[in-house]
């Protein structure tokens, strides 16, 4: 994949489809597999900012999950194509806050969203550490591109029963 695709706003680089074994007793994709697909999008996001397999092997750094929030909007069923986009929401010297949208790949409806916060970790020390300048530069380039998108309305939501007044 060329470098330009990694800085698109939003990233639009994951395609998958719902497998039969991912279905639950309701006949649609089980919640665990929504998270699995979003996690695969996280792997692509990590590659995009330079925290890829080579970086993990040579620099002994990686991202660890700190928090996530998934919103299930609509069901997907066996064989349905999936498309996931990713937006960098915020970052600092050690952390990245990003947001995935999972769509039905043909009909285009939003099936789920996932908000994630990850931290950069030294794999040898098992402690957080700042991103090196080369990774910070990639994150800042992506942040500049993604700033045009605005903050997704789902970001920062808490779990609650919303009552009509």
CSV table of C-alpha atoms in Angstrom, one decimal:
chain,number,residue,atom,x,y,z
A,1,UNK,CA,0.0,0.0,0.0
A,2,UNK,CA,1.3,3.4,-0.8
A,3,UNK,CA,2.0,6.0,1.8
A,4,UNK,CA,-0.7,8.3,0.5
A,5,UNK,CA,-3.4,5.8,1.3
A,6,UNK,CA,-2.2,5.7,4.9
A,7,UNK,CA,-3.0,9.4,5.4
A,8,UNK,CA,-6.5,9.4,3.7
A,9,UNK,CA,-9.2,11.0,5.7
A,10,UNK,CA,-10.6,8.7,6.9
A,11,UNK,CA,-8.5,5.6,6.3
A,12,UNK,CA,-10.6,3.2,4.2
A,13,UNK,CA,-8.5,0.1,3.9
A,14,UNK,CA,-10.2,-2.9,5.6
A,15,UNK,CA,-12.5,-5.2,3.7
A,16,UNK,CA,-13.9,-8.5,5.2
A,17,UNK,CA,-17.0,-10.5,5.2
A,18,UNK,CA,-19.1,-12.2,7.9
A,19,UNK,CA,-18.3,-15.9,8.2
A,20,UNK,CA,-20.9,-18.5,9.2
A,21,UNK,CA,-19.0,-19.4,12.4
A,22,UNK,CA,-19.3,-15.7,13.5
A,23,UNK,CA,-23.1,-16.0,13.8
A,24,UNK,CA,-24.8,-16.2,17.2
A,25,UNK,CA,-28.2,-17.8,18.2
A,26,UNK,CA,-30.0,-14.7,16.7
A,27,UNK,CA,-28.6,-15.4,13.2
A,28,UNK,CA,-26.4,-12.3,13.0
A,29,UNK,CA,-22.8,-11.6,13.8
A,30,UNK,CA,-22.0,-12.1,17.4
A,31,UNK,CA,-20.7,-9.1,19.4
A,32,UNK,CA,-17.2,-10.7,19.8
A,33,UNK,CA,-16.7,-10.8,16.1
A,34,UNK,CA,-17.6,-7.1,15.7
A,35,UNK,CA,-14.7,-6.5,18.1
A,36,UNK,CA,-12.5,-8.9,16.1
A,37,UNK,CA,-13.1,-7.0,12.9
A,38,UNK,CA,-12.5,-3.7,14.6
A,39,UNK,CA,-9.3,-5.1,16.1
A,40,UNK,CA,-8.1,-6.1,12.6
A,41,UNK,CA,-8.7,-2.4,11.6
A,42,UNK,CA,-6.6,-1.4,14.6
A,43,UNK,CA,-3.8,-3.6,13.2
A,44,UNK,CA,-4.0,-1.7,9.9
A,45,UNK,CA,-4.1,1.6,11.8
A,46,UNK,CA,-0.9,0.6,13.6
A,47,UNK,CA,0.8,-0.2,10.3
A,48,UNK,CA,-0.3,3.2,9.0
A,49,UNK,CA,1.4,5.1,11.8
A,50,UNK,CA,4.5,2.9,11.6
A,51,UNK,CA,4.0,0.6,14.5
A,52,UNK,CA,4.1,-2.5,12.3
A,53,UNK,CA,5.7,-5.9,12.6
A,54,UNK,CA,9.2,-4.6,11.6
A,55,UNK,CA,9.0,-1.8,14.2
A,56,UNK,CA,7.9,-4.2,16.9
A,57,UNK,CA,10.7,-6.6,16.1
A,58,UNK,CA,13.5,-4.0,15.7
A,59,UNK,CA,12.4,-1.2,18.1
A,60,UNK,CA,10.7,-3.4,20.6
A,61,UNK,CA,7.7,-1.1,20.8
A,62,UNK,CA,4.0,-1.7,20.3
A,63,UNK,CA,0.6,-0.3,21.1
A,64,UNK,CA,-1.5,-1.8,24.0
A,65,UNK,CA,-5.2,-1.3,24.4
A,66,UNK,CA,-6.3,1.0,27.2
A,67,UNK,CA,-10.0,1.4,26.6
A,68,UNK,CA,-12.7,0.7,24.0
A,69,UNK,CA,-16.3,1.4,23.4
A,70,UNK,CA,-18.3,-0.4,20.7
A,71,UNK,CA,-21.8,0.8,19.6
A,72,UNK,CA,-23.8,-1.8,17.7
A,73,UNK,CA,-26.0,0.1,15.1
A,74,UNK,CA,-27.4,-2.6,12.8
A,75,UNK,CA,-27.0,-6.3,12.2
A,76,UNK,CA,-24.9,-8.0,9.6
A,77,UNK,CA,-25.4,-11.7,8.6
A,78,UNK,CA,-23.5,-14.5,7.1
A,79,UNK,CA,-21.7,-13.6,3.9
A,80,UNK,CA,-22.4,-9.8,4.2
A,81,UNK,CA,-19.4,-7.8,3.1
A,82,UNK,CA,-17.9,-5.4,5.6
A,83,UNK,CA,-15.9,-2.1,5.1
A,84,UNK,CA,-14.2,-0.4,8.0
A,85,UNK,CA,-12.9,3.2,8.1
A,86,UNK,CA,-10.6,4.6,10.7
A,87,UNK,CA,-10.2,8.1,12.0
A,88,UNK,CA,-7.4,9.4,14.3
A,89,UNK,CA,-9.2,11.5,16.8
A,90,UNK,CA,-6.4,12.7,19.1
A,91,UNK,CA,-2.9,11.8,20.3
A,92,UNK,CA,-0.2,12.8,22.7
A,93,UNK,CA,3.4,11.7,23.1
A,94,UNK,CA,2.4,8.1,24.2
A,95,UNK,CA,-1.2,7.6,23.3
A,96,UNK,CA,-3.5,7.5,20.2
A,97,UNK,CA,-7.3,7.9,20.3
A,98,UNK,CA,-9.0,6.6,17.2
A,99,UNK,CA,-12.4,5.7,15.9
A,100,UNK,CA,-13.6,2.9,13.6
A,101,UNK,CA,-16.8,2.8,11.6
A,102,UNK,CA,-18.0,-0.6,10.3
A,103,UNK,CA,-20.3,-0.5,7.3
A,104,UNK,CA,-22.2,-3.1,5.3
A,105,UNK,CA,-19.9,-3.3,2.3
A,106,UNK,CA,-22.7,-3.2,-0.3
A,107,UNK,CA,-25.6,-1.5,1.2
A,108,UNK,CA,-23.5,1.1,2.9
A,109,UNK,CA,-25.4,1.3,6.2
A,110,UNK,CA,-23.4,1.8,9.5
A,111,UNK,CA,-23.3,-1.5,11.4
A,112,UNK,CA,-21.1,-0.5,14.3
A,113,UNK,CA,-18.6,2.0,15.6
A,114,UNK,CA,-15.6,1.5,17.9
A,115,UNK,CA,-13.8,4.1,19.9
A,116,UNK,CA,-10.3,3.1,21.1
A,117,UNK,CA,-7.5,4.5,23.2
A,118,UNK,CA,-4.1,2.8,23.0
A,119,UNK,CA,-0.7,3.5,24.6
A,120,UNK,CA,2.8,3.0,23.2
A,121,UNK,CA,4.7,0.4,25.2
A,122,UNK,CA,8.4,-0.6,25.4
A,123,UNK,CA,8.1,-4.4,25.0
A,124,UNK,CA,11.3,-5.2,26.9
A,125,UNK,CA,10.4,-3.1,29.9
A,126,UNK,CA,6.6,-3.6,29.6
A,127,UNK,CA,6.2,0.1,30.5
A,128,UNK,CA,4.8,3.0,28.5
A,129,UNK,CA,7.2,5.2,26.6
A,130,UNK,CA,6.9,8.1,24.2
A,131,UNK,CA,6.7,7.5,20.5
A,132,UNK,CA,10.0,8.0,18.7
A,133,UNK,CA,10.1,11.0,16.4
A,134,UNK,CA,9.6,9.0,13.2
A,135,UNK,CA,6.3,7.6,14.6
A,136,UNK,CA,5.3,11.0,16.0
A,137,UNK,CA,5.8,12.5,12.6
A,138,UNK,CA,3.5,10.0,10.9
A,139,UNK,CA,0.9,10.5,13.6
A,140,UNK,CA,1.0,14.2,13.2
A,141,UNK,CA,0.7,13.9,9.4
A,142,UNK,CA,-2.4,11.7,9.8
A,143,UNK,CA,-3.8,14.1,12.5
A,144,UNK,CA,-3.5,17.0,10.1
A,145,UNK,CA,-5.4,15.1,7.4
A,146,UNK,CA,-8.0,13.8,9.8
A,147,UNK,CA,-8.6,17.2,11.5
A,148,UNK,CA,-10.9,18.1,8.5
A,149,UNK,CA,-13.3,15.3,9.6
A,150,UNK,CA,-14.4,16.8,12.9
A,151,UNK,CA,-15.1,14.7,16.0
A,152,UNK,CA,-17.5,11.8,15.5
A,153,UNK,CA,-20.7,12.3,17.5
A,154,UNK,CA,-20.2,9.0,19.2
A,155,UNK,CA,-16.8,9.9,20.7
A,156,UNK,CA,-16.9,10.1,24.5
A,157,UNK,CA,-20.3,8.5,24.9
A,158,UNK,CA,-21.0,6.6,28.1
A,159,UNK,CA,-23.2,3.6,28.6
A,160,UNK,CA,-26.6,4.8,29.8
A,161,UNK,CA,-30.3,4.5,29.3
A,162,UNK,CA,-31.3,7.6,27.4
A,163,UNK,CA,-34.8,8.6,28.6
A,164,UNK,CA,-37.2,10.6,26.5
A,165,UNK,CA,-38.6,13.6,28.2
